[in-house]
Coordinates of C-alpha atoms in Angstrom, one line a residue:
X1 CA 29.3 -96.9 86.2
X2 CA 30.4 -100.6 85.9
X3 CA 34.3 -101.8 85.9
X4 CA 34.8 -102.2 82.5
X5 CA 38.5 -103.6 83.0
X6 CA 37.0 -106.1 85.2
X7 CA 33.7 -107.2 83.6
X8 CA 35.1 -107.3 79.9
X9 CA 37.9 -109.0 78.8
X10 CA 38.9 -106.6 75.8
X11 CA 42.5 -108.4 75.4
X12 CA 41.0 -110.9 73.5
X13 CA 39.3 -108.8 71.1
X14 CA 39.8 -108.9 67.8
X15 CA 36.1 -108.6 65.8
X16 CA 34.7 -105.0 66.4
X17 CA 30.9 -104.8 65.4
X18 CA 30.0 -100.9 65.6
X19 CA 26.8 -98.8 65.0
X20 CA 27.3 -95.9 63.1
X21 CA 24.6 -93.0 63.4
X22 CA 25.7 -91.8 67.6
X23 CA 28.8 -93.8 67.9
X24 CA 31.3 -92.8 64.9
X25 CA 29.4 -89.9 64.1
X26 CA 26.5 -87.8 64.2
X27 CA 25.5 -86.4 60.5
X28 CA 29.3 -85.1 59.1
X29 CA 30.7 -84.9 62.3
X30 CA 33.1 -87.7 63.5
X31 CA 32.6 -88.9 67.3
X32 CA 35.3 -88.5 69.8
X33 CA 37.7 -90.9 69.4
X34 CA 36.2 -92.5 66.9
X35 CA 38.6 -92.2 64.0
X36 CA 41.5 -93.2 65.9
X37 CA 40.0 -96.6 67.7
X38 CA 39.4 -97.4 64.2
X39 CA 42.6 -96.5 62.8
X40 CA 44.0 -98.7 65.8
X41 CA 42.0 -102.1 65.6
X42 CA 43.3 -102.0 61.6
X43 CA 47.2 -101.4 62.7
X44 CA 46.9 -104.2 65.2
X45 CA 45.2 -106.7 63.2
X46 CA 41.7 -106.1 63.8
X47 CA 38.8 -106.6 62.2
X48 CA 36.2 -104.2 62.2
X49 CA 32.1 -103.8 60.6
X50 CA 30.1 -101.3 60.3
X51 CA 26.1 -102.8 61.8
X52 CA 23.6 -100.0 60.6
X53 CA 20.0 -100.3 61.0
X54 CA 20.0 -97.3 58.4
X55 CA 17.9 -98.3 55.7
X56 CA 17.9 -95.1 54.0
X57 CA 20.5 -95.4 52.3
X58 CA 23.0 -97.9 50.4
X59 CA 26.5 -98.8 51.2
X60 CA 27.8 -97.3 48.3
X61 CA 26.3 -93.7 50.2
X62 CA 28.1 -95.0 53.5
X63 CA 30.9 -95.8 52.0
X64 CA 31.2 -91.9 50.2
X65 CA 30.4 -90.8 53.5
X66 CA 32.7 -92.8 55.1
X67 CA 35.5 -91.6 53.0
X68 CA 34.1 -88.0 53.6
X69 CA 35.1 -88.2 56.8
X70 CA 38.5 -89.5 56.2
X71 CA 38.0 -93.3 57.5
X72 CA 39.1 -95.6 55.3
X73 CA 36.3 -98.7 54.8
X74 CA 35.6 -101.2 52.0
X75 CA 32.1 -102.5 50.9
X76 CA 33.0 -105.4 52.9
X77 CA 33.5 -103.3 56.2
X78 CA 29.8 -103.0 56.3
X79 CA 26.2 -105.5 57.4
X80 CA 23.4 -102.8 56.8
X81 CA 19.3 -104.0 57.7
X82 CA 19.1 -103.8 54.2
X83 CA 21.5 -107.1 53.9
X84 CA 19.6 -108.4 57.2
X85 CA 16.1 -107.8 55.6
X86 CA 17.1 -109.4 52.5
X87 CA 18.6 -112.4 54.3
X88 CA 15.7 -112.5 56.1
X89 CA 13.0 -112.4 53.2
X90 CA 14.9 -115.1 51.1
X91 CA 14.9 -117.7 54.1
X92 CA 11.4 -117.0 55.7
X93 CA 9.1 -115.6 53.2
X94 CA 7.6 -117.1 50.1
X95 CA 9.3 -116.3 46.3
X96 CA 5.7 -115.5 45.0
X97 CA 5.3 -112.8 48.3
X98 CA 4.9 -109.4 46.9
X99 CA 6.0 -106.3 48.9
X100 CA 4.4 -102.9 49.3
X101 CA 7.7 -100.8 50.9
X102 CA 7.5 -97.4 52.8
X103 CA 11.1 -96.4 52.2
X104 CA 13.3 -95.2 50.5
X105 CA 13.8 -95.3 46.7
X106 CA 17.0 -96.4 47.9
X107 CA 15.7 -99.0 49.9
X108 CA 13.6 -99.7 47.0
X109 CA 16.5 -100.1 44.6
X110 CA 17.7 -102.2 46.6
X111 CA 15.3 -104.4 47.0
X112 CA 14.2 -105.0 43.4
X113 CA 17.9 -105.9 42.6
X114 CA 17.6 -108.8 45.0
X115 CA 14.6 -110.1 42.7
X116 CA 11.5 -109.1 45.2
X117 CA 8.2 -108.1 43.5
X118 CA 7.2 -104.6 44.6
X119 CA 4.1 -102.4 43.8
X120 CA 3.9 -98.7 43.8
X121 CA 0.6 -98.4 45.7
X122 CA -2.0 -100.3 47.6
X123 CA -2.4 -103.3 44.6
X124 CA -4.5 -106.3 45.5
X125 CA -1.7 -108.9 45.2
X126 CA 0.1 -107.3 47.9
X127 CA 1.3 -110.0 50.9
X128 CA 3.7 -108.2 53.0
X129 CA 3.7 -104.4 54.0
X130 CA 7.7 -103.8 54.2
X131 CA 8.9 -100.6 56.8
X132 CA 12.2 -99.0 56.5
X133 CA 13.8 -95.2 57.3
X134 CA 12.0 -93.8 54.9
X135 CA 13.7 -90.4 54.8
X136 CA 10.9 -89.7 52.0
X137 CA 7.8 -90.3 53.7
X138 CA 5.0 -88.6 52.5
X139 CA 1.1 -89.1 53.6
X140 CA 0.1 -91.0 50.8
X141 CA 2.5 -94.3 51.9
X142 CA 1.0 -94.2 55.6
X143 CA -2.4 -93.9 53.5
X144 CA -1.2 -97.1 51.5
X145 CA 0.2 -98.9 53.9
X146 CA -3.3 -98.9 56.3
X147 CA -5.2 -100.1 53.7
X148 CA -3.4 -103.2 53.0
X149 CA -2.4 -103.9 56.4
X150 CA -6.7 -103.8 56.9
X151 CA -7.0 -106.2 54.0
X152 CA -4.6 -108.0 55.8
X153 CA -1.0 -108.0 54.6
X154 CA 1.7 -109.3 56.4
X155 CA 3.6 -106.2 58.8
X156 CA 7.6 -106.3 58.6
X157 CA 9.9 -103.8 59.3
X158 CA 13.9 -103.6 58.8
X159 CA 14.3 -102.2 62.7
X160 CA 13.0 -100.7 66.0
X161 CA 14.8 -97.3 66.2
X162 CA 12.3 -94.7 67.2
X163 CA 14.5 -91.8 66.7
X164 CA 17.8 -91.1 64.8
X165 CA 20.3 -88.9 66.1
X166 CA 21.2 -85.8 64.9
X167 CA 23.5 -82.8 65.9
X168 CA 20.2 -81.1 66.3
X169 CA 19.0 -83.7 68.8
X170 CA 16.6 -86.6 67.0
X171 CA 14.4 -87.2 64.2
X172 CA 11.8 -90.2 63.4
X173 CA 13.2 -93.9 62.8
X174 CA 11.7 -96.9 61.4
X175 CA 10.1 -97.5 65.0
X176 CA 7.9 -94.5 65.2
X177 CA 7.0 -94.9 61.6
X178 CA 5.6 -98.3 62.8
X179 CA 4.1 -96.8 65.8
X180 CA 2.4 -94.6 63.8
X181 CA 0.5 -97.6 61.6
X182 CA 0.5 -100.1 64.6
X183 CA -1.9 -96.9 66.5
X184 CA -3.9 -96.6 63.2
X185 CA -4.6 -100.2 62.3
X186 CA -3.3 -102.1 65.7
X187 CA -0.9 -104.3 64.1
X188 CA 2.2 -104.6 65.1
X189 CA 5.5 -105.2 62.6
X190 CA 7.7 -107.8 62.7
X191 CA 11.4 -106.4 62.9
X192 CA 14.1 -107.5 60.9
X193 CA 17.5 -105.0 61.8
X194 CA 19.1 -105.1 65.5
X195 CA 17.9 -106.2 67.9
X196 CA 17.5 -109.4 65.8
X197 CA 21.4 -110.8 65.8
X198 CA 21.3 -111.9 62.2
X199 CA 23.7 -109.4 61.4
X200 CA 26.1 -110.3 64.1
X201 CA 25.6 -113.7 62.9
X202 CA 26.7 -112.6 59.2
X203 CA 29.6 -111.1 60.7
X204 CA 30.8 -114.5 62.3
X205 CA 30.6 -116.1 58.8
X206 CA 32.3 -113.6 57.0
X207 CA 35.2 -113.4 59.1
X208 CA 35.8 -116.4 60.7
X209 CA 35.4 -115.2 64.4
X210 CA 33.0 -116.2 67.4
X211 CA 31.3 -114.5 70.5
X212 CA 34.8 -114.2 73.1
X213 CA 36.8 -112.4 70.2
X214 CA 33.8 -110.1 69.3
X215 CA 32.9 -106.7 70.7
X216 CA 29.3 -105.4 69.7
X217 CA 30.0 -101.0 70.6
X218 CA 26.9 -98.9 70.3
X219 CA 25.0 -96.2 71.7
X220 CA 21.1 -97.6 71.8
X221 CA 20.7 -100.2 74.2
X222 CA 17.5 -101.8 72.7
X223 CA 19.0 -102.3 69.4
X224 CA 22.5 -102.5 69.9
X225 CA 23.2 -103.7 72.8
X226 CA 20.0 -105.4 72.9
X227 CA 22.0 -107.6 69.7
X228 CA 25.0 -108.0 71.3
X229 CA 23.3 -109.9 74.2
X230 CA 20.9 -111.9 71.9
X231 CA 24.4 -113.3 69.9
X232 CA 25.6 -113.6 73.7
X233 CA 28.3 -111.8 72.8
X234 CA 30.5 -109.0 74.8
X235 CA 28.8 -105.4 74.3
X236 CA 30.0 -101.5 75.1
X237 CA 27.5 -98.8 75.1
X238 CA 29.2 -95.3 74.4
X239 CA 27.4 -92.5 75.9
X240 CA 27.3 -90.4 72.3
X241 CA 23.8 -90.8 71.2
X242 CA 20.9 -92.1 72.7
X243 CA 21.3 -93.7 75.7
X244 CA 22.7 -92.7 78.9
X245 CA 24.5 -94.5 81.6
X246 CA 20.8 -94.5 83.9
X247 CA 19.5 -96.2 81.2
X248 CA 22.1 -99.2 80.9
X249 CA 22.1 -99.5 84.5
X250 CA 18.9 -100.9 84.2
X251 CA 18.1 -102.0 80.6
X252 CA 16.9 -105.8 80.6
X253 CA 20.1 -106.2 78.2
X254 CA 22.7 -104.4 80.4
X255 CA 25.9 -103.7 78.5
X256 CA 29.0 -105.5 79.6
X257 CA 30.6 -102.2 80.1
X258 CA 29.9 -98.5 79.2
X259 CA 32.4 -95.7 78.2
X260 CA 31.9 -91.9 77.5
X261 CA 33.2 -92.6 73.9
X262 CA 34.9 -94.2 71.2
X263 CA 38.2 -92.9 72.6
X264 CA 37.5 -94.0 75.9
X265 CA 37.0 -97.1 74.6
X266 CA 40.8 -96.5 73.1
X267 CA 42.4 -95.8 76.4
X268 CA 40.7 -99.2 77.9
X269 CA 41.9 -101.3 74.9
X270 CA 45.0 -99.8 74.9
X271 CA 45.6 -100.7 78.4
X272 CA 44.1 -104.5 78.0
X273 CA 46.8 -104.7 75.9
X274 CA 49.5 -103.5 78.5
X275 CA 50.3 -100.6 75.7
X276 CA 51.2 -97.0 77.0
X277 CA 49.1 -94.4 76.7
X278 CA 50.6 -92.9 73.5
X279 CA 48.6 -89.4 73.4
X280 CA 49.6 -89.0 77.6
X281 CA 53.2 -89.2 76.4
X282 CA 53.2 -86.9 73.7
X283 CA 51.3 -84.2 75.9
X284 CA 54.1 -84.3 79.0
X285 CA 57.1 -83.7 76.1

């Protein structure tokens, strides 16, 4: 495994960009360590955000969650592919598009509140076929969705994942949703979410900070990671969900430095910052 100490300069870190689903927690389970890095970048005057490719679900559901588990977090605390897709649809796509979505009615919600035309099934004025996690898939969307992308609608998707993480092991993501049209009709979607860095990019505006104070931490290297590197800034893959150190040592968007976990990540900040090991001490008295 790579020096982190050496390769990453985690001093001068003050923007934390974090995945959720394998990195703070898997289902209603906090992570390792994860509650108390957090707790830490906020008493030291950090800045934390929460970058989910989870399009299932709203922020007001991640922020419930979120207070479920006992971390505190604000509607501002999170960038969702949600936000990214609808970023992404007002600056590239035309007002009169119309969308066909297979997602879900969350997603949908969503959506319509931003002011995007949406059908309920395969209607002729359709432009764009839109992709998300759609934890409510049934056959009839895949059905849907075929037929227009045939007649020749547009393909877009809010991200890559293939599989989400559970404490069971993983279920399907946006990705193999895709995979399953793209080996039906052989299109392929264009992705919105992470890898893209728009999110990373929102991040920046929001807070003020640039690429050598911001740390992107996740555990998927082609999405996470894979964004980190394409905002060229500093990455750390934690080895809680999908991707293991193998895999980082050679991704084609290494990480800058991997730890086992949130509160490994904790120990190496900690000592960046020349501050004692606080949970060492308490154990030895």
């Amino acid at each position: 495994m790579r020096n982190e100490v050496d390769l990453l300069d985690l001093a001068r870190k003050k923007l934390f960009l974090l995945d959720l689903d394998g990195t703070i927690y898997l289902e209603e389970t906090l992570l390792p360590g994860a509650a108390d890095f957090l707790a830490y970048v906020r008493k030291t005057g950090g800045t934390y955000r929460f970058l989910t490719n989870n399009s299932s679900r709203g922020v007001d559901a991640g922020l419930e969650k979120m207070r479920r588990l006992g971390i505190p977090a604000e509607r501002e605390d999170f960038l969702t592919a949600v936000e990214a897709t609808i970023h992404y649809l007002h600056k590239n796509r035309a007002p009169a598009d119309v969308y066909y979505v297979v997602g879900t009615d969350s997603f949908r919600r969503q959506l319509a509140e931003a002011g995007f035309a949406l059908r309920d099934g395969a209607a002729g004025d359709v432009t764009a076929v839109l992709v998300g996690f759609d934890t409510e898939l049934t056959y009839q969307k895949i059905e849907n969705a075929c037929r227009l992308l045939a007649r020749g609608a547009d393909f877009l998707a809010t991200n890559p994942d293939l599989a989400c993480p559970t404490q069971f092991g993983f279920i399907p993501d946006c990705g193999s949703i895709c995979q399953m049209l793209t080996n039906a009709c052989g299109r392929r979607p264009v992705f919105i979410g992470k890898p893209d860095p728009t999110m990373i990019h929102l991040a920046w505006e929001q807070t003020g900070y640039g690429s050598a104070e911001t740390l992107m931490v996740g555990d998927r290297l082609y999405t996470d990671i894979a964004c980190g590197f394409n905002a060229g800034t500093d990455t750390a893959l934690v080895l809680t969900g999908e991707a293991t150190a193998a895999d980082a040592a050679v991704s084609r968007t290494p990480p800058t430095a991997v730890y086992r976990d949130c509160g490994a990540l904790l120990a190496a900040l900690r000592a960046a910052r020349e501050e004692p090991d606080t949970r060492k001490k308490e154990s030895e008295t």
